[in-house]
mmCIF file of C-alpha atoms in Angstrom:
data_model
loop_
_atom_site.group_PDB
_atom_site.id
_atom_site.type_symbol
_atom_site.label_atom_id
_atom_site.label_comp_id
_atom_site.label_asym_id
_atom_site.label_seq_id
_atom_site.Cartn_x
_atom_site.Cartn_y
_atom_site.Cartn_z
ATOM 1 C CA UNK W 26 -76.681 -19.795 92.053
ATOM 2 C CA UNK W 27 -78.831 -16.684 92.639
ATOM 3 C CA UNK W 28 -80.187 -14.600 89.779
ATOM 4 C CA UNK W 29 -77.890 -11.574 90.366
ATOM 5 C CA UNK W 30 -74.747 -13.729 90.188
ATOM 6 C CA UNK W 31 -76.014 -15.421 87.025
ATOM 7 C CA UNK W 32 -76.669 -12.030 85.426
ATOM 8 C CA UNK W 33 -73.184 -10.795 86.311
ATOM 9 C CA UNK W 34 -71.507 -13.843 84.814
ATOM 10 C CA UNK W 35 -73.504 -13.528 81.607
ATOM 11 C CA UNK W 36 -72.709 -9.811 81.413
ATOM 12 C CA UNK W 37 -68.933 -10.363 81.676
ATOM 13 C CA UNK W 38 -69.101 -13.240 79.182
ATOM 14 C CA UNK W 39 -70.808 -11.020 76.644
ATOM 15 C CA UNK W 40 -68.239 -8.252 77.211
ATOM 16 C CA UNK W 41 -65.372 -10.719 76.783
ATOM 17 C CA UNK W 42 -66.792 -12.194 73.567
ATOM 18 C CA UNK W 43 -67.475 -8.724 72.192
ATOM 19 C CA UNK W 44 -63.871 -7.714 72.923
ATOM 20 C CA UNK W 45 -62.570 -10.700 70.990
ATOM 21 C CA UNK W 46 -64.655 -9.642 68.003
ATOM 22 C CA UNK W 47 -63.918 -5.928 68.257
ATOM 23 C CA UNK W 48 -60.138 -6.266 68.577
ATOM 24 C CA UNK W 49 -59.557 -7.576 65.014
ATOM 25 C CA UNK W 50 -61.974 -4.971 63.673
ATOM 26 C CA UNK W 51 -60.101 -2.175 65.411
ATOM 27 C CA UNK W 52 -56.768 -3.426 64.063
ATOM 28 C CA UNK W 53 -58.203 -3.635 60.569
ATOM 29 C CA UNK W 54 -59.578 -0.116 60.830
ATOM 30 C CA UNK W 55 -56.183 1.200 61.943
ATOM 31 C CA UNK W 56 -54.450 -0.458 58.992
ATOM 32 C CA UNK W 57 -56.966 1.091 56.607
ATOM 33 C CA UNK W 58 -56.366 4.549 58.038
ATOM 34 C CA UNK W 59 -52.598 4.179 57.757
ATOM 35 C CA UNK W 60 -52.719 2.891 54.204
ATOM 36 C CA UNK W 61 -55.074 5.664 53.127
ATOM 37 C CA UNK W 62 -52.801 8.293 54.692
ATOM 38 C CA UNK W 63 -49.754 6.985 52.831
ATOM 39 C CA UNK W 64 -49.407 8.526 49.322
ATOM 40 C CA UNK W 65 -49.711 6.145 46.418
ATOM 41 C CA UNK W 66 -46.404 5.374 44.657
ATOM 42 C CA UNK W 67 -47.700 6.682 41.326
ATOM 43 C CA UNK W 68 -48.874 9.939 42.922
ATOM 44 C CA UNK W 69 -45.456 10.415 44.506
ATOM 45 C CA UNK W 70 -43.787 9.681 41.172
ATOM 46 C CA UNK W 71 -46.067 12.189 39.480
ATOM 47 C CA UNK W 72 -44.694 14.891 41.756
ATOM 48 C CA UNK W 73 -41.171 14.128 40.517
ATOM 49 C CA UNK W 74 -41.969 13.831 36.822
ATOM 50 C CA UNK W 75 -42.970 17.482 36.495
ATOM 51 C CA UNK W 76 -39.633 18.860 37.763
ATOM 52 C CA UNK W 77 -37.832 16.323 35.549
ATOM 53 C CA UNK W 78 -39.572 17.809 32.513
ATOM 54 C CA UNK W 79 -38.648 21.286 33.774
ATOM 55 C CA UNK W 80 -34.962 20.277 33.917
ATOM 56 C CA UNK W 81 -35.113 18.875 30.379
ATOM 57 C CA UNK W 82 -36.671 22.125 29.138
ATOM 58 C CA UNK W 83 -33.821 24.119 30.689
ATOM 59 C CA UNK W 84 -31.316 21.704 29.210
ATOM 60 C CA UNK W 85 -32.878 22.039 25.769
ATOM 61 C CA UNK W 86 -32.517 25.812 25.898
ATOM 62 C CA UNK W 87 -28.820 25.527 26.704
ATOM 63 C CA UNK W 88 -28.088 22.859 24.109
ATOM 64 C CA UNK W 89 -28.183 25.456 21.309
ATOM 65 C CA UNK W 90 -25.604 27.662 23.049
ATOM 66 C CA UNK W 91 -22.772 25.180 23.501
ATOM 67 C CA UNK W 92 -20.684 26.216 20.497
ATOM 68 C CA UNK W 93 -21.430 29.950 19.906
ATOM 69 C CA UNK W 94 -21.216 29.480 16.143
ATOM 70 C CA UNK W 95 -23.308 31.107 13.441
ATOM 71 C CA UNK W 96 -25.200 29.089 10.828
ATOM 72 C CA UNK W 97 -22.517 29.810 8.248
ATOM 73 C CA UNK W 98 -19.779 28.692 10.644
ATOM 74 C CA UNK W 99 -21.713 25.535 11.499
ATOM 75 C CA UNK W 100 -21.617 24.536 7.844
ATOM 76 C CA UNK W 101 -17.898 23.823 8.265
ATOM 77 C CA UNK W 102 -18.737 21.022 10.713
ATOM 78 C CA UNK W 103 -21.619 19.345 8.876
ATOM 79 C CA UNK W 104 -19.384 16.663 7.359
ATOM 80 C CA UNK W 105 -17.550 15.927 10.626
ATOM 81 C CA UNK W 106 -17.819 12.357 11.872
ATOM 82 C CA UNK W 107 -19.265 11.557 15.268
ATOM 83 C CA UNK W 108 -16.459 10.709 17.663
ATOM 84 C CA UNK W 109 -18.168 10.802 21.046
ATOM 85 C CA UNK W 110 -18.813 7.073 21.170
ATOM 86 C CA UNK W 111 -19.813 7.158 24.846
ATOM 87 C CA UNK W 112 -23.008 9.065 24.077
ATOM 88 C CA UNK W 113 -26.170 7.008 23.528
ATOM 89 C CA UNK W 114 -28.253 6.675 20.397
ATOM 90 C CA UNK W 115 -32.029 6.818 20.740
ATOM 91 C CA UNK W 116 -34.937 4.782 19.471
ATOM 92 C CA UNK W 117 -37.867 7.042 18.683
ATOM 93 C CA UNK W 118 -40.330 4.677 17.051
ATOM 94 C CA UNK W 119 -43.942 4.384 18.167
ATOM 95 C CA UNK W 120 -43.384 0.742 19.131
ATOM 96 C CA UNK W 121 -40.480 1.726 21.382
ATOM 97 C CA UNK W 122 -42.481 4.332 23.290
ATOM 98 C CA UNK W 123 -45.668 2.278 23.536
ATOM 99 C CA UNK W 124 -43.808 -0.713 25.031
ATOM 100 C CA UNK W 125 -42.087 1.279 27.793
ATOM 101 C CA UNK W 126 -42.159 -0.019 31.355
ATOM 102 C CA UNK W 127 -41.939 2.527 34.155
ATOM 103 C CA UNK W 128 -38.902 1.190 36.016
ATOM 104 C CA UNK W 129 -36.983 0.259 32.858
ATOM 105 C CA UNK W 130 -37.607 3.645 31.263
ATOM 106 C CA UNK W 131 -36.377 5.545 34.322
ATOM 107 C CA UNK W 132 -33.298 3.328 34.629
ATOM 108 C CA UNK W 133 -32.462 3.894 30.974
ATOM 109 C CA UNK W 134 -33.045 7.630 31.316
ATOM 110 C CA UNK W 135 -30.720 7.710 34.327
ATOM 111 C CA UNK W 136 -27.904 5.979 32.423
ATOM 112 C CA UNK W 137 -28.289 8.377 29.497
ATOM 113 C CA UNK W 138 -28.325 11.373 31.852
ATOM 114 C CA UNK W 139 -25.154 10.165 33.569
ATOM 115 C CA UNK W 140 -23.430 9.720 30.189
ATOM 116 C CA UNK W 141 -24.275 13.246 29.060
ATOM 117 C CA UNK W 142 -23.199 14.742 32.378
ATOM 118 C CA UNK W 143 -19.790 13.039 32.202
ATOM 119 C CA UNK W 144 -19.348 14.406 28.682
ATOM 120 C CA UNK W 145 -20.508 17.883 29.754
ATOM 121 C CA UNK W 146 -17.915 17.958 32.544
ATOM 122 C CA UNK W 147 -15.256 16.765 30.102
ATOM 123 C CA UNK W 148 -16.269 19.499 27.643
ATOM 124 C CA UNK W 149 -16.032 22.159 30.362
ATOM 125 C CA UNK W 150 -12.401 21.249 31.047
ATOM 126 C CA UNK W 151 -11.610 21.047 27.339
ATOM 127 C CA UNK W 152 -13.047 24.545 26.764
ATOM 128 C CA UNK W 153 -11.155 25.976 29.710
ATOM 129 C CA UNK W 154 -7.880 24.495 28.429
ATOM 130 C CA UNK W 155 -8.184 26.396 25.135
ATOM 131 C CA UNK W 156 -9.762 29.549 26.635
ATOM 132 C CA UNK W 157 -13.235 29.070 25.149
ATOM 133 C CA UNK W 158 -16.381 30.101 27.083
ATOM 134 C CA UNK W 159 -17.813 27.214 29.115
ATOM 135 C CA UNK W 160 -20.825 28.771 30.847
ATOM 136 C CA UNK W 161 -23.383 26.935 28.694
ATOM 137 C CA UNK W 162 -21.642 23.616 29.315
ATOM 138 C CA UNK W 163 -21.585 24.347 33.045
ATOM 139 C CA UNK W 164 -25.313 25.092 32.977
ATOM 140 C CA UNK W 165 -25.957 21.861 31.072
ATOM 141 C CA UNK W 166 -23.965 19.901 33.652
ATOM 142 C CA UNK W 167 -26.045 21.438 36.459
ATOM 143 C CA UNK W 168 -29.339 20.535 34.779
ATOM 144 C CA UNK W 169 -28.107 17.005 34.129
ATOM 145 C CA UNK W 170 -27.070 16.614 37.769
ATOM 146 C CA UNK W 171 -30.465 17.796 39.002
ATOM 147 C CA UNK W 172 -32.241 15.524 36.525
ATOM 148 C CA UNK W 173 -30.131 12.581 37.703
ATOM 149 C CA UNK W 174 -31.020 13.357 41.333
ATOM 150 C CA UNK W 175 -34.745 13.387 40.549
ATOM 151 C CA UNK W 176 -34.556 10.089 38.657
ATOM 152 C CA UNK W 177 -32.635 8.510 41.540
ATOM 153 C CA UNK W 178 -35.342 9.664 43.964
ATOM 154 C CA UNK W 179 -38.047 8.177 41.733
ATOM 155 C CA UNK W 180 -36.322 4.805 41.518
ATOM 156 C CA UNK W 181 -35.804 4.834 45.292
ATOM 157 C CA UNK W 182 -39.532 5.416 45.866
ATOM 158 C CA UNK W 183 -40.292 2.479 43.593
ATOM 159 C CA UNK W 184 -37.869 0.244 45.492
ATOM 160 C CA UNK W 185 -35.631 -0.059 42.427
ATOM 161 C CA UNK W 186 -31.845 0.009 42.520
ATOM 162 C CA UNK W 187 -30.346 2.875 40.525
ATOM 163 C CA UNK W 188 -27.938 1.634 37.816
ATOM 164 C CA UNK W 189 -24.407 2.989 37.671
ATOM 165 C CA UNK W 190 -22.726 3.904 34.404
ATOM 166 C CA UNK W 191 -19.220 2.673 33.656
ATOM 167 C CA UNK W 192 -16.897 5.613 32.865
ATOM 168 C CA UNK W 193 -16.854 6.156 29.091
ATOM 169 C CA UNK W 194 -13.691 6.648 27.053
ATOM 170 C CA UNK W 195 -13.324 10.300 26.100
ATOM 171 C CA UNK W 196 -11.151 11.542 23.213
ATOM 172 C CA UNK W 197 -8.067 13.658 23.747
ATOM 173 C CA UNK W 198 -8.420 17.319 22.798
ATOM 174 C CA UNK W 199 -5.466 19.529 21.868
ATOM 175 C CA UNK W 200 -6.739 22.445 19.759
ATOM 176 C CA UNK W 201 -9.561 24.981 19.871
ATOM 177 C CA UNK W 202 -10.836 23.606 16.548
ATOM 178 C CA UNK W 203 -11.194 20.135 18.097
ATOM 179 C CA UNK W 204 -13.099 21.622 21.033
ATOM 180 C CA UNK W 205 -15.475 23.428 18.679
ATOM 181 C CA UNK W 206 -15.998 20.264 16.651
ATOM 182 C CA UNK W 207 -16.848 18.301 19.791
ATOM 183 C CA UNK W 208 -19.025 21.152 21.045
ATOM 184 C CA UNK W 209 -21.101 20.963 17.869
ATOM 185 C CA UNK W 210 -21.395 17.195 18.124
ATOM 186 C CA UNK W 211 -22.318 17.335 21.825
ATOM 187 C CA UNK W 212 -24.866 20.071 21.104
ATOM 188 C CA UNK W 213 -26.573 18.006 18.388
ATOM 189 C CA UNK W 214 -26.627 14.858 20.479
ATOM 190 C CA UNK W 215 -27.876 16.738 23.533
ATOM 191 C CA UNK W 216 -30.761 18.183 21.523
ATOM 192 C CA UNK W 217 -31.756 14.660 20.491
ATOM 193 C CA UNK W 218 -31.501 13.535 24.104
ATOM 194 C CA UNK W 219 -33.806 16.353 25.207
ATOM 195 C CA UNK W 220 -36.343 15.492 22.515
ATOM 196 C CA UNK W 221 -36.264 11.803 23.453
ATOM 197 C CA UNK W 222 -36.443 12.537 27.175
ATOM 198 C CA UNK W 223 -39.454 14.839 26.767
ATOM 199 C CA UNK W 224 -41.294 12.095 24.913
ATOM 200 C CA UNK W 225 -40.385 9.484 27.527
ATOM 201 C CA UNK W 226 -41.344 11.667 30.482
ATOM 202 C CA UNK W 227 -44.534 12.823 28.792
ATOM 203 C CA UNK W 228 -45.493 9.193 28.165
ATOM 204 C CA UNK W 229 -44.785 8.247 31.790
ATOM 205 C CA UNK W 230 -46.681 11.293 33.032
ATOM 206 C CA UNK W 231 -49.792 10.366 31.054
ATOM 207 C CA UNK W 232 -49.635 6.842 32.505
ATOM 208 C CA UNK W 233 -48.794 7.768 36.094
ATOM 209 C CA UNK W 234 -50.451 11.110 36.844
ATOM 210 C CA UNK W 235 -54.224 11.250 37.408
ATOM 211 C CA UNK W 236 -56.056 13.732 35.248
ATOM 212 C CA UNK W 237 -57.816 16.535 37.070
#
């Protein structure tokens, strides 16, 4: 075998061996580029938490306008019993907030949001039936729907299945006085929901959103 043929064979052997080594490296580099281009789940969630807090703020502003009663008139309803059993009660202890898990907290928040929206829609119809203004209740329903949509999107990004709330039992309403009584109760409970939600979302934001 002459020297030129030997050199050619060695050259192609080196090229072939180098290709076998370079191919895995190129694939690895491509995977790194793709993974770095894809936004981190927590960063994506952070972008949804801010508008959630914005919706809760809007909801909180409307919660005080659901009954259109003065302070003196509200005194007539202070002794009224709670009858909206389908609305949730909230734990607001330090232990409760410090033990929150991201997916569980969002799932719980979604169920609570769905419950309040169903009651808001029920209150709208009840107000219309007795010719009471329902604009504040309609605004609350809109904020609750938008909040629910944002929570659903967050759970979807996390690969979690969104829970569905069973329809609650709602009381029958026949008089304007009953509607006002339920409006006061719904207003008070909605204010508590907004306070609880702000604490939950603020806690999740501090855990999930990088500080600048």
